[in-house]
Amino acid sequence: MLKLSSPAKINLFLRILRRRSDGYHELASLFQAVDLCDSLYYSFSKEDQLTCTDSTIPTDRNNLILKAADLFRRKTNLDFKVAIHLEKRIPIQAGLGGGSSNAATTLWALNELSGRPATLEQLMHWSGEIGSDITFFLSQGTAYCTGRGEILRPLPALKKQSLHIIKPAEGLSTPEVYRRLNASSLQQRDPVVVLADFIDGHFNCFNDLEIPAFAIMPKLAQLQSELKSAGFSVVLMSGSGSAFFCLGEGDQKGKWESTISDVQHFQASFINRLPNAWY
Ligand code: C5P
């Protein structure tokens, strides 16, 4: 049996450049892995089987974990069955990439269990076929992502930071948030300049998906302003939401927590993996 951690991600900045003719959006984003993790357990088995601690998560063939297993078998021409158990901690519909991370972890795990028939580059290349964010999770944890999200420029680890992740009870659907977006009305920030600032240590955090997400769920703007009043230096929605991440300590250690209700709260920090090891 192989047990692996499957980390969440945040988008330190997320710029949407334009809508493409295939319906996807061209984006430019700085992705960072964080140590809020699911656990995944893998063993060869007589039948494919996926089980999960969270009964609300579908475990049929539409789950990205089984799509990743199918992709791996198709690409490698290997024929095996696998039993997978998912211990879910990363909230869903949060913009934290939990499903994509689980898929990337599965590609890595099955490659290990099968004696590494594929290179990491192949796994990364294949991963774009089943989702836009999966490739990032095969990086070492910090990457500038463009295209649909699947074109990746790996970056050296940023200075380690701790953060708070706050997830309201309601989630958001990624396609719905993108559907609400009016790409032509966005501020025309140059992502290459923003990225250079980050690399120099100047964090300029923003997320172009906040506008459509807040339009769908107006209470997100309220939650963001409450968190900002708690003294965090950055309070930004991650991906297509509905979770926020907060950088900095916040005033009156912990006191803000009692004033903000009906949210899940996680403490986490940036993580990176070593070149030949998983998280
Ligand atoms: O690729 P993935 O399955 O994660 O994308 C989910 C949905 O999010 C897509 O069907 C699309 O509606 C939207 N999306 C987008 N542009 C991207 C990534 C996702 O419009 N770059």
Coordinates of C-alpha atoms and ligand atoms in Angstrom, one line a residue:
M1 CA 0.0 0.0 0.0
L2 CA 1.2 3.5 -0.8
K3 CA 0.0 6.5 1.2
L4 CA 0.5 10.0 -0.2
S5 CA -0.5 13.5 0.8
S6 CA -2.4 15.6 -1.7
P7 CA -2.0 19.3 -1.0
A8 CA -4.3 22.3 -1.7
K9 CA -3.2 25.4 -3.7
I10 CA -3.8 29.1 -3.6
N11 CA -3.5 31.6 -6.5
L12 CA -1.3 34.4 -5.2
F13 CA -2.5 36.4 -8.2
L14 CA -4.9 35.3 -11.0
R15 CA -5.3 37.4 -14.1
I16 CA -7.8 36.4 -16.8
L17 CA -6.6 37.6 -20.1
R18 CA -9.4 36.6 -22.5
R19 CA -12.1 34.1 -23.4
R20 CA -11.0 31.6 -26.0
S21 CA -12.9 30.1 -28.9
D22 CA -13.0 26.7 -27.1
G23 CA -14.9 28.3 -24.2
Y24 CA -11.9 28.2 -21.8
H25 CA -10.2 31.3 -20.6
E26 CA -6.6 32.3 -21.1
L27 CA -5.1 33.0 -17.7
A28 CA -1.8 34.0 -16.0
S29 CA -1.5 33.0 -12.4
L30 CA 1.1 32.4 -9.7
F31 CA 0.1 29.1 -8.0
Q32 CA 1.4 28.1 -4.6
A33 CA 0.9 24.7 -2.9
V34 CA -0.1 24.8 0.8
D35 CA 0.0 22.2 3.5
L36 CA -3.7 21.7 3.8
C37 CA -3.7 18.1 2.6
D38 CA -6.0 15.2 1.8
S39 CA -4.5 11.7 2.2
L40 CA -4.7 9.0 -0.5
Y41 CA -4.1 5.3 -0.1
Y42 CA -3.4 3.1 -3.1
S43 CA -3.1 -0.7 -3.5
F44 CA -3.4 -3.0 -6.5
S45 CA -6.7 -4.9 -6.4
K46 CA -8.9 -7.3 -8.3
E47 CA -11.4 -4.5 -9.2
D48 CA -11.1 -0.7 -9.4
Q49 CA -12.5 0.8 -6.2
L50 CA -12.7 4.3 -4.8
T51 CA -13.8 5.1 -1.3
C52 CA -14.0 8.4 0.5
T53 CA -14.4 9.6 4.0
D54 CA -16.8 12.3 2.7
S55 CA -20.1 10.7 1.5
T56 CA -21.1 13.8 -0.5
I57 CA -18.2 13.3 -2.9
P58 CA -19.1 11.1 -5.9
T59 CA -16.8 8.1 -6.2
D60 CA -18.0 7.0 -9.7
R61 CA -15.9 7.2 -12.9
N62 CA -16.5 10.9 -13.1
N63 CA -14.3 11.5 -10.1
L64 CA -11.0 12.9 -11.3
I65 CA -9.1 10.2 -9.3
L66 CA -10.5 7.5 -11.5
K67 CA -10.2 9.6 -14.6
A68 CA -6.5 9.9 -13.7
A69 CA -6.2 6.2 -13.3
D70 CA -7.8 5.6 -16.7
L71 CA -5.5 8.2 -18.3
F72 CA -2.4 6.5 -16.8
R73 CA -3.4 3.0 -17.9
R74 CA -4.3 4.3 -21.4
K75 CA -1.0 6.2 -21.9
T76 CA 1.2 3.4 -20.5
N77 CA -0.8 0.5 -22.0
L78 CA -0.7 -1.1 -18.5
D79 CA -3.6 -3.2 -17.4
F80 CA -4.1 -3.3 -13.6
K81 CA -6.9 -2.5 -11.1
V82 CA -6.5 -0.3 -8.1
A83 CA -8.2 0.3 -4.8
I84 CA -8.0 3.9 -3.7
H85 CA -9.1 5.5 -0.5
L86 CA -9.4 9.3 -0.1
E87 CA -9.3 11.0 3.3
K88 CA -10.9 14.3 2.4
R89 CA -9.9 17.5 4.3
I90 CA -9.6 20.1 1.5
P91 CA -13.0 21.7 1.2
I92 CA -14.7 21.3 -2.2
Q93 CA -16.1 24.1 -4.4
A94 CA -13.5 26.3 -2.7
G95 CA -11.0 27.2 -5.4
L96 CA -8.3 25.3 -3.6
G97 CA -7.7 22.7 -6.3
G98 CA -8.5 19.6 -4.2
G99 CA -9.9 17.5 -7.0
S100 CA -7.0 18.4 -9.3
S101 CA -4.5 17.7 -6.6
N102 CA -6.0 14.2 -6.0
A103 CA -5.7 13.5 -9.8
A104 CA -2.1 14.6 -9.9
T105 CA -1.3 12.6 -6.8
T106 CA -2.9 9.6 -8.4
L107 CA -0.7 9.9 -11.6
W108 CA 2.4 10.1 -9.4
A109 CA 1.3 7.2 -7.2
L110 CA 0.4 4.8 -10.0
N111 CA 3.7 5.6 -11.7
E112 CA 5.5 4.7 -8.5
L113 CA 3.5 1.5 -8.0
S114 CA 4.1 0.5 -11.6
G115 CA 7.9 0.9 -11.4
R116 CA 8.0 4.4 -13.0
P117 CA 7.2 3.6 -16.7
A118 CA 6.6 7.3 -17.3
T119 CA 8.8 10.4 -16.8
L120 CA 7.5 13.4 -14.8
E121 CA 7.4 15.4 -18.0
Q122 CA 5.1 12.8 -19.6
L123 CA 2.8 12.8 -16.5
M124 CA 2.6 16.6 -16.7
H125 CA 1.9 16.5 -20.4
W126 CA -0.8 13.9 -20.1
S127 CA -2.5 15.6 -17.1
G128 CA -3.8 18.6 -19.2
E129 CA -6.1 16.2 -21.0
I130 CA -8.4 15.7 -17.9
G131 CA -8.2 19.2 -16.3
S132 CA -6.6 22.6 -16.3
D133 CA -5.1 22.7 -12.8
I134 CA -3.7 19.2 -12.5
T135 CA -0.3 20.0 -14.2
F136 CA 0.5 22.5 -11.5
F137 CA 0.3 19.8 -8.7
L138 CA 3.0 17.8 -10.5
S139 CA 5.4 20.9 -10.2
Q140 CA 7.4 21.4 -7.0
G141 CA 4.8 23.7 -5.5
T142 CA 5.4 27.2 -6.9
A143 CA 4.7 27.9 -10.6
Y144 CA 3.6 30.6 -13.0
C145 CA 0.8 29.0 -15.0
T146 CA -0.6 30.2 -18.3
G147 CA -2.8 28.9 -21.2
R148 CA -5.8 27.2 -19.6
G149 CA -3.6 26.9 -16.5
E150 CA -1.8 23.8 -17.9
I151 CA 1.3 25.6 -19.3
L152 CA 3.7 25.8 -16.5
R153 CA 6.9 27.8 -15.6
P154 CA 8.3 26.2 -12.4
L155 CA 9.7 28.8 -10.0
P156 CA 12.0 28.5 -7.0
A157 CA 10.2 28.3 -3.6
L158 CA 9.0 31.7 -2.3
K159 CA 9.9 32.7 1.3
K160 CA 7.8 30.3 3.5
Q161 CA 4.7 32.0 4.9
S162 CA 1.9 30.9 7.1
L163 CA -1.7 31.7 6.1
H164 CA -5.3 31.3 7.2
I165 CA -7.8 29.7 4.8
I166 CA -11.4 30.7 5.4
K167 CA -14.2 28.8 3.6
P168 CA -17.8 30.0 3.9
A169 CA -20.4 27.2 4.2
E170 CA -21.5 27.6 0.5
G171 CA -19.3 26.7 -2.3
L172 CA -19.0 28.0 -5.9
S173 CA -19.1 26.2 -9.2
T174 CA -16.0 27.0 -11.4
P175 CA -17.9 26.9 -14.7
E176 CA -20.6 29.2 -13.3
V177 CA -18.0 31.8 -12.1
Y178 CA -16.3 31.8 -15.5
R179 CA -19.7 32.2 -17.2
R180 CA -20.3 35.4 -15.2
L181 CA -17.0 36.9 -16.0
N182 CA -16.8 39.8 -18.4
A183 CA -13.2 39.5 -19.5
S184 CA -13.1 42.7 -21.4
S185 CA -14.0 44.8 -18.4
L186 CA -11.0 43.8 -16.3
Q187 CA -8.1 46.0 -15.3
Q188 CA -5.4 45.4 -17.8
R189 CA -2.5 44.5 -15.5
D190 CA 0.5 43.0 -17.1
P191 CA 1.1 39.6 -15.3
V192 CA 4.7 39.5 -16.3
V193 CA 5.4 42.7 -14.4
V194 CA 3.3 41.4 -11.4
L195 CA 5.3 38.1 -11.4
A196 CA 8.6 40.0 -11.5
D197 CA 7.5 42.0 -8.4
F198 CA 6.7 38.7 -6.6
I199 CA 10.1 37.3 -7.4
D200 CA 11.6 40.5 -5.9
G201 CA 9.5 39.9 -2.8
H202 CA 6.8 42.5 -3.4
F203 CA 3.4 40.7 -3.1
N204 CA 0.8 42.3 -5.3
C205 CA -2.1 39.9 -4.8
F206 CA -5.3 40.1 -6.8
N207 CA -7.8 37.8 -8.4
D208 CA -9.9 38.7 -11.5
L209 CA -12.5 36.0 -10.6
E210 CA -13.5 37.9 -7.4
I211 CA -15.8 40.2 -9.5
P212 CA -18.0 37.4 -10.9
A213 CA -17.8 35.3 -7.8
F214 CA -19.0 38.2 -5.6
A215 CA -21.8 38.9 -8.1
I216 CA -23.0 35.3 -7.6
M217 CA -22.5 35.3 -3.8
P218 CA -22.7 38.9 -2.5
K219 CA -21.9 37.8 1.1
L220 CA -18.3 37.1 -0.1
A221 CA -17.6 40.8 -0.3
Q222 CA -18.9 41.2 3.2
L223 CA -16.7 38.3 4.5
Q224 CA -13.7 39.8 2.7
S225 CA -14.2 43.2 4.3
E226 CA -14.6 41.5 7.8
L227 CA -11.4 39.6 7.3
K228 CA -9.6 42.8 6.1
S229 CA -10.8 44.6 9.3
A230 CA -9.3 41.8 11.3
G231 CA -5.9 43.2 10.3
F232 CA -4.7 40.7 7.7
S233 CA -2.4 42.3 5.1
V234 CA -3.9 40.3 2.2
V235 CA -7.4 38.7 2.0
L236 CA -7.9 37.2 -1.4
M237 CA -10.3 34.7 -2.9
S238 CA -8.4 31.6 -4.2
G239 CA -9.1 30.5 -7.8
S240 CA -12.9 30.5 -8.5
G241 CA -13.8 30.6 -4.8
S242 CA -15.5 30.4 -2.4
A243 CA -12.4 30.2 0.0
F244 CA -10.3 33.1 0.9
F245 CA -6.7 33.0 2.0
C246 CA -5.3 35.6 4.5
L247 CA -1.7 36.5 4.8
G248 CA -0.3 38.1 8.0
E249 CA -1.3 37.5 11.5
G250 CA -4.5 39.5 12.0
D251 CA -5.1 41.9 14.9
Q252 CA -5.7 40.6 18.5
K253 CA -4.5 37.1 17.9
G254 CA -7.5 34.8 17.3
K255 CA -10.1 37.3 18.5
W256 CA -11.4 37.8 14.9
E257 CA -12.4 34.2 14.8
S258 CA -15.2 34.6 17.3
T259 CA -16.7 37.5 15.2
I260 CA -16.8 35.6 11.9
S261 CA -19.4 32.9 11.9
D262 CA -20.4 30.0 9.6
V263 CA -17.0 29.5 8.1
Q264 CA -14.4 26.7 8.1
H265 CA -11.0 27.8 9.2
F266 CA -7.7 26.2 8.4
Q267 CA -4.1 27.3 9.3
A268 CA -1.6 26.4 6.7
S269 CA 1.8 27.4 5.2
F270 CA 3.4 27.3 1.8
I271 CA 5.0 24.0 0.9
N272 CA 7.3 22.8 -1.8
R273 CA 8.4 19.2 -2.6
L274 CA 12.0 18.1 -3.3
P275 CA 12.7 17.2 -7.0
N276 CA 12.4 13.4 -6.6
A277 CA 10.0 13.1 -3.8
W278 CA 6.3 13.7 -3.3
Y279 CA 4.8 16.1 -0.7
Ligands
C5P1 O1 -10.3 22.3 -16.7 P1 -11.3 22.2 -15.6 O2 -12.2 21.0 -15.8 O3 -10.7 22.3 -14.3 O4 -12.2 23.5 -15.8 C1 -13.5 23.5 -15.3 C2 -14.3 24.6 -16.0 O5 -13.8 25.9 -15.6 C3 -14.3 24.6 -17.5 O6 -15.2 23.8 -18.0 C4 -14.5 26.0 -17.8 O7 -15.9 26.3 -17.8 C5 -13.8 26.8 -16.7 N1 -12.4 27.2 -17.0 C6 -12.2 28.2 -17.9 N2 -10.9 28.6 -18.2 C7 -9.9 28.0 -17.6 C8 -10.1 26.9 -16.7 C9 -11.4 26.6 -16.4 O8 -13.1 28.8 -18.5 N3 -8.6 28.4 -17.9

